[in-house]
Coordinates of N, CA and C and ligand atoms in Angstrom, one line a residue:
M1 N 20.5 19.7 -30.1 CA 21.6 18.9 -30.7 C 21.2 18.2 -32.0
D2 N 22.1 18.1 -32.9 CA 21.8 17.6 -34.2 C 21.5 16.0 -34.1
I3 N 20.6 15.5 -34.9 CA 20.2 14.1 -34.8 C 21.3 13.2 -35.0
D4 N 22.2 13.4 -35.9 CA 23.3 12.5 -36.1 C 24.2 12.4 -34.9
L5 N 24.4 13.6 -34.3 CA 25.3 13.6 -33.1 C 24.6 12.9 -31.9
I6 N 23.3 13.0 -31.8 CA 22.5 12.3 -30.8 C 22.7 10.8 -31.0
K7 N 22.6 10.3 -32.3 CA 22.8 8.9 -32.6 C 24.2 8.4 -32.2
L8 N 25.1 9.3 -32.6 CA 26.5 8.9 -32.3 C 26.8 8.8 -30.8
R9 N 26.2 9.7 -30.0 CA 26.4 9.6 -28.6 C 25.6 8.5 -27.9
L10 N 24.5 8.3 -28.5 CA 23.6 7.1 -28.0 C 24.3 5.8 -28.2
K11 N 25.0 5.7 -29.3 CA 25.7 4.5 -29.7 C 26.7 4.1 -28.6
K12 N 27.3 5.1 -27.9 CA 28.2 4.8 -26.8 C 27.6 4.4 -25.5
M13 N 26.3 4.7 -25.4 CA 25.6 4.5 -24.2 C 24.7 3.3 -24.1
L14 N 24.3 2.8 -25.3 CA 23.4 1.7 -25.4 C 23.9 0.5 -26.1
G15 N 23.4 -0.7 -25.7 CA 23.8 -1.9 -26.4 C 23.2 -1.9 -27.8
D16 N 23.6 -2.8 -28.7 CA 23.1 -2.8 -30.1 C 21.6 -2.9 -30.2
E17 N 21.1 -3.8 -29.4 CA 19.6 -4.1 -29.5 C 18.8 -2.9 -29.1
R18 N 19.3 -2.3 -28.0 CA 18.6 -1.1 -27.4 C 18.7 0.1 -28.4
L19 N 19.9 0.2 -29.0 CA 20.1 1.3 -30.0 C 19.1 1.1 -31.2
E20 N 19.0 -0.2 -31.6 CA 18.1 -0.5 -32.7 C 16.6 -0.1 -32.3
H21 N 16.3 -0.5 -31.1 CA 14.9 -0.3 -30.6 C 14.7 1.3 -30.5
S22 N 15.7 2.0 -30.1 CA 15.5 3.5 -30.0 C 15.4 4.1 -31.4
I23 N 16.2 3.6 -32.3 CA 16.1 4.2 -33.7 C 14.7 3.8 -34.3
N24 N 14.3 2.6 -34.1 CA 13.0 2.2 -34.6 C 11.9 3.0 -34.0
T25 N 12.0 3.2 -32.6 CA 11.0 4.1 -31.9 C 10.9 5.5 -32.6
S26 N 12.1 6.0 -32.8 CA 12.2 7.4 -33.4 C 11.5 7.4 -34.8
K27 N 11.7 6.3 -35.6 CA 11.1 6.3 -36.9 C 9.6 6.2 -36.8
V28 N 9.1 5.3 -36.0 CA 7.6 5.2 -35.8 C 7.1 6.5 -35.3
A29 N 7.8 7.1 -34.3 CA 7.3 8.4 -33.7 C 7.3 9.5 -34.8
R30 N 8.2 9.5 -35.6 CA 8.3 10.5 -36.7 C 7.0 10.4 -37.6
R31 N 6.8 9.1 -38.0 CA 5.6 8.8 -38.9 C 4.3 9.2 -38.2
L32 N 4.2 8.8 -36.9 CA 2.9 9.1 -36.2 C 2.7 10.6 -36.0
A33 N 3.9 11.3 -35.8 CA 3.8 12.7 -35.6 C 3.2 13.4 -36.9
I34 N 3.7 12.9 -38.0 CA 3.3 13.5 -39.3 C 1.8 13.2 -39.5
K35 N 1.4 12.0 -39.2 CA 0.0 11.5 -39.3 C -0.9 12.4 -38.4
Y36 N -0.5 12.6 -37.2 CA -1.4 13.3 -36.2 C -1.0 14.8 -36.0
N37 N -0.3 15.4 -37.0 CA 0.0 16.8 -37.0 C 0.8 17.3 -35.8
Y38 N 1.9 16.6 -35.6 CA 2.8 17.1 -34.6 C 4.2 17.3 -35.2
S39 N 5.1 18.0 -34.5 CA 6.5 18.2 -35.1 C 7.2 16.8 -35.2
A40 N 7.5 16.4 -36.4 CA 8.2 15.2 -36.6 C 9.6 15.2 -36.0
D41 N 10.2 16.4 -36.1 CA 11.6 16.5 -35.5 C 11.6 16.3 -34.0
K42 N 10.6 16.9 -33.3 CA 10.6 16.7 -31.8 C 10.3 15.3 -31.5
A43 N 9.4 14.6 -32.3 CA 9.0 13.2 -32.0 C 10.2 12.3 -32.2
E44 N 11.0 12.7 -33.3 CA 12.2 11.9 -33.5 C 13.2 11.9 -32.4
V45 N 13.4 13.1 -31.9 CA 14.4 13.3 -30.8 C 13.9 12.6 -29.5
A46 N 12.6 12.8 -29.2 CA 12.1 12.1 -28.0 C 12.2 10.6 -28.2
G47 N 11.9 10.1 -29.4 CA 11.9 8.6 -29.6 C 13.3 8.1 -29.5
L48 N 14.3 8.8 -30.0 CA 15.7 8.4 -29.9 C 16.2 8.3 -28.5
L49 N 15.7 9.3 -27.7 CA 16.3 9.5 -26.3 C 15.5 8.8 -25.2
H50 N 14.3 8.2 -25.6 CA 13.4 7.8 -24.5 C 14.1 6.7 -23.6
D51 N 14.9 5.9 -24.1 CA 15.6 4.8 -23.3 C 17.1 5.1 -23.1
C52 N 17.5 6.4 -23.1 CA 18.9 6.7 -23.0 C 19.5 6.2 -21.7
A53 N 18.7 6.0 -20.7 CA 19.2 5.6 -19.4 C 19.0 4.1 -19.1
K54 N 18.4 3.4 -20.1 CA 17.9 2.1 -19.8 C 19.1 1.1 -19.6
D55 N 20.2 1.3 -20.2 CA 21.3 0.4 -20.1 C 22.3 0.7 -18.9
L56 N 21.9 1.7 -18.1 CA 22.7 2.0 -16.9 C 22.4 1.0 -15.8
D57 N 23.4 0.6 -15.1 CA 23.1 -0.4 -14.0 C 22.4 0.3 -12.8
Y58 N 21.9 -0.5 -11.9 CA 21.1 0.1 -10.8 C 21.9 1.1 -10.0
K59 N 23.1 0.8 -9.8 CA 24.0 1.7 -9.0 C 24.1 3.1 -9.7
S60 N 24.3 3.1 -11.0 CA 24.5 4.3 -11.7 C 23.2 5.1 -11.7
L61 N 22.1 4.4 -11.9 CA 20.8 5.1 -11.8 C 20.6 5.7 -10.5
E62 N 20.9 5.0 -9.4 CA 20.8 5.6 -8.1 C 21.6 6.8 -7.9
K63 N 22.9 6.7 -8.4 CA 23.8 7.9 -8.3 C 23.2 9.1 -9.0
M64 N 22.6 8.9 -10.2 CA 21.9 10.0 -10.9 C 20.8 10.6 -10.1
V65 N 20.0 9.7 -9.5 CA 18.9 10.1 -8.7 C 19.3 11.1 -7.6
L66 N 20.4 10.7 -6.9 CA 21.0 11.5 -5.8 C 21.6 12.8 -6.4
K67 N 22.4 12.7 -7.4 CA 23.1 13.8 -8.0 C 22.1 14.9 -8.4
Y68 N 21.0 14.5 -9.0 CA 20.1 15.5 -9.6 C 18.8 15.6 -8.7
S69 N 18.9 15.1 -7.5 CA 17.7 15.2 -6.6 C 16.4 14.8 -7.3
I70 N 16.4 13.7 -8.0 CA 15.2 13.3 -8.7 C 14.2 12.7 -7.6
E71 N 13.0 13.3 -7.6 CA 12.0 12.8 -6.6 C 11.4 11.5 -7.0
L72 N 11.5 10.5 -6.0 CA 10.9 9.2 -6.3 C 9.7 9.0 -5.3
D73 N 8.6 8.6 -5.9 CA 7.5 8.3 -4.9 C 7.7 6.8 -4.5
G74 N 6.8 6.4 -3.5 CA 6.9 5.1 -2.8 C 6.9 4.0 -3.8
I75 N 6.1 4.1 -4.8 CA 5.9 3.0 -5.8 C 7.2 2.8 -6.7
I76 N 7.6 4.0 -7.2 CA 8.8 3.9 -8.0 C 10.0 3.3 -7.3
Q77 N 10.1 3.6 -6.0 CA 11.2 3.1 -5.2 C 11.2 1.5 -5.2
K78 N 10.0 1.0 -5.4 CA 9.8 -0.5 -5.4 C 9.9 -1.1 -6.7
I79 N 9.9 -0.3 -7.8 CA 10.0 -0.8 -9.2 C 11.2 -0.2 -9.9
P80 N 12.3 -0.8 -9.8 CA 13.5 -0.2 -10.4 C 13.4 0.0 -11.9
K81 N 12.6 -0.7 -12.6 CA 12.4 -0.5 -14.0 C 11.9 0.9 -14.3
L82 N 11.2 1.5 -13.3 CA 10.6 2.8 -13.6 C 11.6 4.0 -13.4
L83 N 12.8 3.6 -13.0 CA 13.8 4.7 -12.8 C 14.3 5.3 -14.1
H84 N 14.5 4.4 -15.1 CA 15.1 4.9 -16.3 C 14.4 6.0 -17.1
P85 N 13.1 6.1 -17.1 CA 12.5 7.2 -17.7 C 12.8 8.6 -17.0
L86 N 12.8 8.5 -15.7 CA 13.1 9.8 -14.9 C 14.6 10.2 -15.1
V87 N 15.5 9.2 -15.0 CA 16.9 9.5 -15.2 C 17.1 9.9 -16.6
G88 N 16.4 9.2 -17.5 CA 16.6 9.5 -19.0 C 16.3 10.9 -19.3
A89 N 15.2 11.5 -18.7 CA 14.8 12.9 -19.0 C 16.0 13.8 -18.5
V90 N 16.6 13.5 -17.3 CA 17.7 14.3 -16.8 C 18.9 14.2 -17.8
I91 N 19.2 13.0 -18.2 CA 20.4 12.9 -19.1 C 20.1 13.6 -20.4
A92 N 18.8 13.5 -20.9 CA 18.5 14.2 -22.2 C 18.8 15.7 -22.0
K93 N 18.4 16.2 -20.8 CA 18.6 17.7 -20.6 C 20.1 18.0 -20.4
K94 N 20.8 17.3 -19.5 CA 22.1 17.7 -19.1 C 23.2 17.2 -20.1
E95 N 23.0 16.1 -20.7 CA 24.0 15.6 -21.6 C 23.7 15.8 -23.1
F96 N 22.4 15.9 -23.4 CA 22.1 16.1 -24.8 C 21.5 17.5 -25.1
N97 N 21.5 18.3 -24.0 CA 21.1 19.7 -24.2 C 19.7 19.9 -24.7
I98 N 18.8 19.0 -24.3 CA 17.4 19.1 -24.7 C 16.7 19.8 -23.6
H99 N 16.1 21.0 -23.9 CA 15.5 21.8 -22.9 C 14.0 21.9 -23.1
D100 N 13.5 21.4 -24.2 CA 12.0 21.5 -24.5 C 11.3 20.6 -23.4
P101 N 10.5 21.3 -22.5 CA 9.8 20.5 -21.5 C 8.8 19.5 -22.0
V102 N 8.3 19.7 -23.2 CA 7.4 18.7 -23.8 C 8.1 17.4 -24.2
I103 N 9.3 17.5 -24.7 CA 10.2 16.4 -25.0 C 10.6 15.6 -23.7
L104 N 11.0 16.4 -22.7 CA 11.5 15.8 -21.5 C 10.3 15.1 -20.8
K105 N 9.1 15.7 -20.9 CA 8.0 15.0 -20.2 C 7.6 13.7 -20.9
A106 N 7.7 13.7 -22.3 CA 7.4 12.5 -23.0 C 8.4 11.4 -22.7
I107 N 9.6 11.7 -22.5 CA 10.6 10.7 -22.0 C 10.2 10.2 -20.7
K108 N 9.9 11.1 -19.8 CA 9.5 10.7 -18.4 C 8.3 9.7 -18.4
A109 N 7.4 10.0 -19.3 CA 6.1 9.3 -19.3 C 6.0 8.0 -20.2
H110 N 7.2 7.6 -20.7 CA 7.1 6.6 -21.7 C 6.8 5.2 -21.2
S111 N 7.0 5.0 -19.9 CA 6.8 3.6 -19.3 C 5.4 3.6 -18.6
T112 N 5.1 4.6 -17.8 CA 3.8 4.5 -17.0 C 2.7 5.2 -17.7
G113 N 3.0 6.1 -18.7 CA 2.0 7.0 -19.2 C 2.0 8.2 -18.3
A114 N 1.0 9.1 -18.5 CA 0.9 10.3 -17.6 C -0.5 10.6 -17.3
S115 N -0.8 11.2 -16.2 CA -2.2 11.5 -15.9 C -2.9 12.3 -17.1
Q116 N -2.2 13.3 -17.5 CA -2.7 14.1 -18.7 C -1.6 13.9 -19.8
M117 N -1.9 13.1 -20.8 CA -0.9 12.8 -21.8 C -1.0 13.8 -22.9
S118 N 0.1 14.5 -23.2 CA 0.2 15.4 -24.4 C 0.2 14.5 -25.6
L119 N 0.1 15.2 -26.8 CA 0.1 14.5 -28.0 C 1.5 13.8 -28.2
L120 N 2.6 14.5 -27.8 CA 3.9 13.8 -27.9 C 4.0 12.7 -26.9
D121 N 3.5 12.8 -25.7 CA 3.5 11.7 -24.7 C 2.8 10.5 -25.4
K122 N 1.7 10.7 -26.0 CA 1.0 9.5 -26.6 C 1.8 8.9 -27.8
I123 N 2.4 9.8 -28.6 CA 3.2 9.3 -29.7 C 4.4 8.5 -29.3
I124 N 5.0 8.9 -28.2 CA 6.2 8.2 -27.7 C 5.8 6.9 -27.0
Y125 N 4.8 7.1 -26.2 CA 4.3 5.9 -25.4 C 4.0 4.7 -26.4
L126 N 3.3 5.1 -27.5 CA 2.9 4.1 -28.4 C 4.0 3.6 -29.3
S127 N 4.9 4.5 -29.8 CA 6.0 4.1 -30.7 C 6.9 3.1 -30.0
D128 N 7.1 3.4 -28.7 CA 7.9 2.5 -27.9 C 7.3 1.1 -27.9
K129 N 6.0 1.0 -27.9 CA 5.4 -0.3 -27.7 C 5.1 -1.0 -29.0
I130 N 5.1 -0.3 -30.2 CA 4.7 -0.9 -31.4 C 5.8 -1.0 -32.5
E131 N 7.0 -0.4 -32.1 CA 8.1 -0.5 -33.1 C 8.3 -1.9 -33.6
P132 N 8.9 -2.1 -34.8 CA 8.9 -3.4 -35.4 C 9.6 -4.5 -34.5
L133 N 10.5 -4.2 -33.6 CA 11.1 -5.3 -32.8 C 10.2 -5.8 -31.7
R134 N 9.1 -5.0 -31.4 CA 8.2 -5.4 -30.3 C 7.3 -6.6 -30.7
N135 N 7.1 -7.5 -29.8 CA 6.3 -8.6 -30.1 C 5.3 -9.0 -29.0
M136 N 4.9 -8.0 -28.2 CA 4.0 -8.4 -27.1 C 2.7 -8.9 -27.7
N137 N 2.0 -9.6 -26.8 CA 0.7 -10.2 -27.2 C -0.2 -9.1 -27.8
G138 N -0.8 -9.3 -28.9 CA -1.7 -8.4 -29.5 C -1.1 -7.1 -30.1
V139 N 0.2 -7.1 -30.3 CA 0.8 -5.9 -30.8 C 0.3 -5.5 -32.2
E140 N 0.0 -6.5 -33.0 CA -0.5 -6.2 -34.3 C -1.8 -5.4 -34.3
E141 N -2.7 -5.7 -33.3 CA -3.9 -5.0 -33.1 C -3.7 -3.5 -32.8
V142 N -2.7 -3.3 -31.9 CA -2.4 -2.0 -31.5 C -1.8 -1.2 -32.7
R143 N -0.9 -1.9 -33.5 CA -0.3 -1.2 -34.7 C -1.4 -0.8 -35.6
K144 N -2.4 -1.6 -35.8 CA -3.5 -1.3 -36.7 C -4.3 -0.1 -36.2
M145 N -4.6 -0.1 -34.9 CA -5.4 1.0 -34.3 C -4.6 2.3 -34.4
A146 N -3.3 2.2 -34.2 CA -2.4 3.4 -34.3 C -2.6 4.1 -35.6
E147 N -2.9 3.4 -36.6 CA -3.1 4.0 -38.0 C -4.4 4.8 -38.1
K148 N -5.4 4.5 -37.2 CA -6.7 5.2 -37.4 C -7.1 6.0 -36.2
D149 N -6.6 5.7 -35.0 CA -7.1 6.4 -33.8 C -6.0 6.4 -32.7
L150 N -5.4 7.5 -32.5 CA -4.2 7.6 -31.6 C -4.7 7.2 -30.1
D151 N -5.7 7.9 -29.7 CA -6.2 7.7 -28.3 C -6.6 6.2 -28.1
G152 N -7.3 5.7 -29.1 CA -7.8 4.3 -29.0 C -6.6 3.4 -28.9
A153 N -5.5 3.7 -29.7 CA -4.3 2.8 -29.6 C -3.6 2.9 -28.3
V154 N -3.5 4.1 -27.8 CA -2.8 4.3 -26.5 C -3.6 3.6 -25.4
L155 N -4.9 3.7 -25.5 CA -5.8 3.0 -24.5 C -5.5 1.4 -24.6
M156 N -5.5 1.0 -25.8 CA -5.3 -0.5 -26.0 C -3.9 -0.9 -25.4
A157 N -2.9 -0.1 -25.7 CA -1.5 -0.4 -25.2 C -1.5 -0.4 -23.7
L158 N -2.1 0.7 -23.1 CA -2.2 0.8 -21.7 C -2.8 -0.5 -21.1
D159 N -4.0 -0.8 -21.6 CA -4.7 -2.0 -21.2 C -3.9 -3.3 -21.2
K160 N -3.2 -3.5 -22.3 CA -2.4 -4.7 -22.5 C -1.3 -4.7 -21.5
G161 N -0.7 -3.5 -21.2 CA 0.4 -3.4 -20.3 C -0.1 -3.7 -18.9
L162 N -1.3 -3.2 -18.5 CA -1.8 -3.4 -17.2 C -2.2 -4.9 -17.0
I163 N -2.8 -5.5 -18.0 CA -3.2 -6.9 -17.9 C -1.9 -7.8 -17.7
Y164 N -0.8 -7.4 -18.5 CA 0.4 -8.1 -18.3 C 1.0 -8.0 -16.9
L165 N 1.0 -6.8 -16.3 CA 1.5 -6.6 -15.0 C 0.7 -7.4 -14.0
I166 N -0.7 -7.4 -14.1 CA -1.5 -8.1 -13.2 C -1.2 -9.6 -13.3
S167 N -1.0 -10.1 -14.6 CA -0.8 -11.5 -14.8 C 0.5 -11.9 -14.1
K168 N 1.5 -11.0 -14.0 CA 2.8 -11.3 -13.4 C 2.7 -11.0 -11.8
G169 N 1.6 -10.5 -11.4 CA 1.5 -10.2 -9.9 C 2.4 -9.0 -9.6
S170 N 2.6 -8.1 -10.5 CA 3.5 -6.9 -10.3 C 2.7 -5.7 -9.7
L171 N 3.5 -4.8 -9.1 CA 2.9 -3.6 -8.7 C 2.5 -2.8 -9.9
I172 N 1.5 -1.9 -9.8 CA 1.1 -1.0 -10.9 C 1.2 0.4 -10.3
H173 N 1.9 1.2 -11.1 CA 2.0 2.6 -10.7 C 0.6 3.3 -10.9
P174 N 0.1 4.0 -9.9 CA -1.2 4.7 -10.0 C -1.3 5.6 -11.2
I175 N -0.2 6.2 -11.6 CA -0.2 7.1 -12.8 C -0.8 6.3 -14.0
S176 N -0.4 5.0 -14.1 CA -0.9 4.3 -15.3 C -2.5 4.1 -15.3
I177 N -3.0 4.0 -14.0 CA -4.4 3.9 -13.9 C -5.1 5.3 -14.2
E178 N -4.4 6.3 -13.8 CA -5.0 7.7 -14.1 C -4.9 7.9 -15.6
A179 N -3.8 7.5 -16.2 CA -3.6 7.7 -17.7 C -4.8 7.0 -18.4
R180 N -5.0 5.7 -17.9 CA -6.1 4.9 -18.6 C -7.4 5.5 -18.4
N181 N -7.7 5.9 -17.1 CA -9.1 6.5 -16.9 C -9.3 7.8 -17.7
N182 N -8.2 8.6 -17.8 CA -8.4 9.9 -18.5 C -8.6 9.6 -20.0
I183 N -7.8 8.7 -20.6 CA -8.0 8.4 -22.0 C -9.3 7.7 -22.3
L184 N -9.7 6.8 -21.3 CA -11.0 6.1 -21.5 C -12.1 7.1 -21.5
N185 N -12.0 8.1 -20.7 CA -13.1 9.2 -20.6 C -13.2 9.8 -22.0
K186 N -12.0 10.0 -22.6 CA -12.0 10.7 -24.0 C -12.5 9.8 -25.1
V187 N -12.1 8.5 -25.0 CA -12.5 7.6 -26.1 C -13.9 7.1 -26.0
V188 N -14.3 6.8 -24.8 CA -15.6 6.1 -24.7 C -16.8 7.1 -24.3
F189 N -16.4 8.0 -23.4 CA -17.5 8.8 -22.9 C -17.6 10.2 -23.5
V190 N -17.3 10.3 -24.8 CA -17.4 11.6 -25.4 C -18.8 11.9 -25.9
Ligands
FE2_201 FE1 11.9 2.4 -21.5
FE2_202 FE1 11.8 1.7 -25.1

């Protein structure tokens, strides 16, 4: 699907702020893709669509889970926030006609990370966290690192996300720990 058409359809699905966040994410993703030798067009599409299910209410998310037999593990069942990446990947496929498994996986992995993160997974995970509207603690540090070391920046963003979840007493999906361990192995123990 053509980028302008994707934006037009997204506009009907997302609130203004979420749309701005998605467009910002796609711009950062495009820039990082060029920097780290990946397809800028694929990164732009994944960035635009990563939160396409985020403004659905819980009932609609549940309906999609049932309709498309999306498998949920025990942790995801307890963290409703983690439904939108999985449902988002299905919407990207069914409603936006995106069939590239690499793009669909990057959408799925944008909240938790993934055990083995592809280059696009990393670009989208990071773009979502550092786009200009984001203001989490230490975001400037991650933005700077993203300019020189993609793995280092993803590790930093994962760490900050985990520290935040612990500070809130929240559940942590084990995939995020696996993602961190695998990137840490690459960054520190090479
Ligand atoms: Fe999200
Ligand atoms: Fe997002």
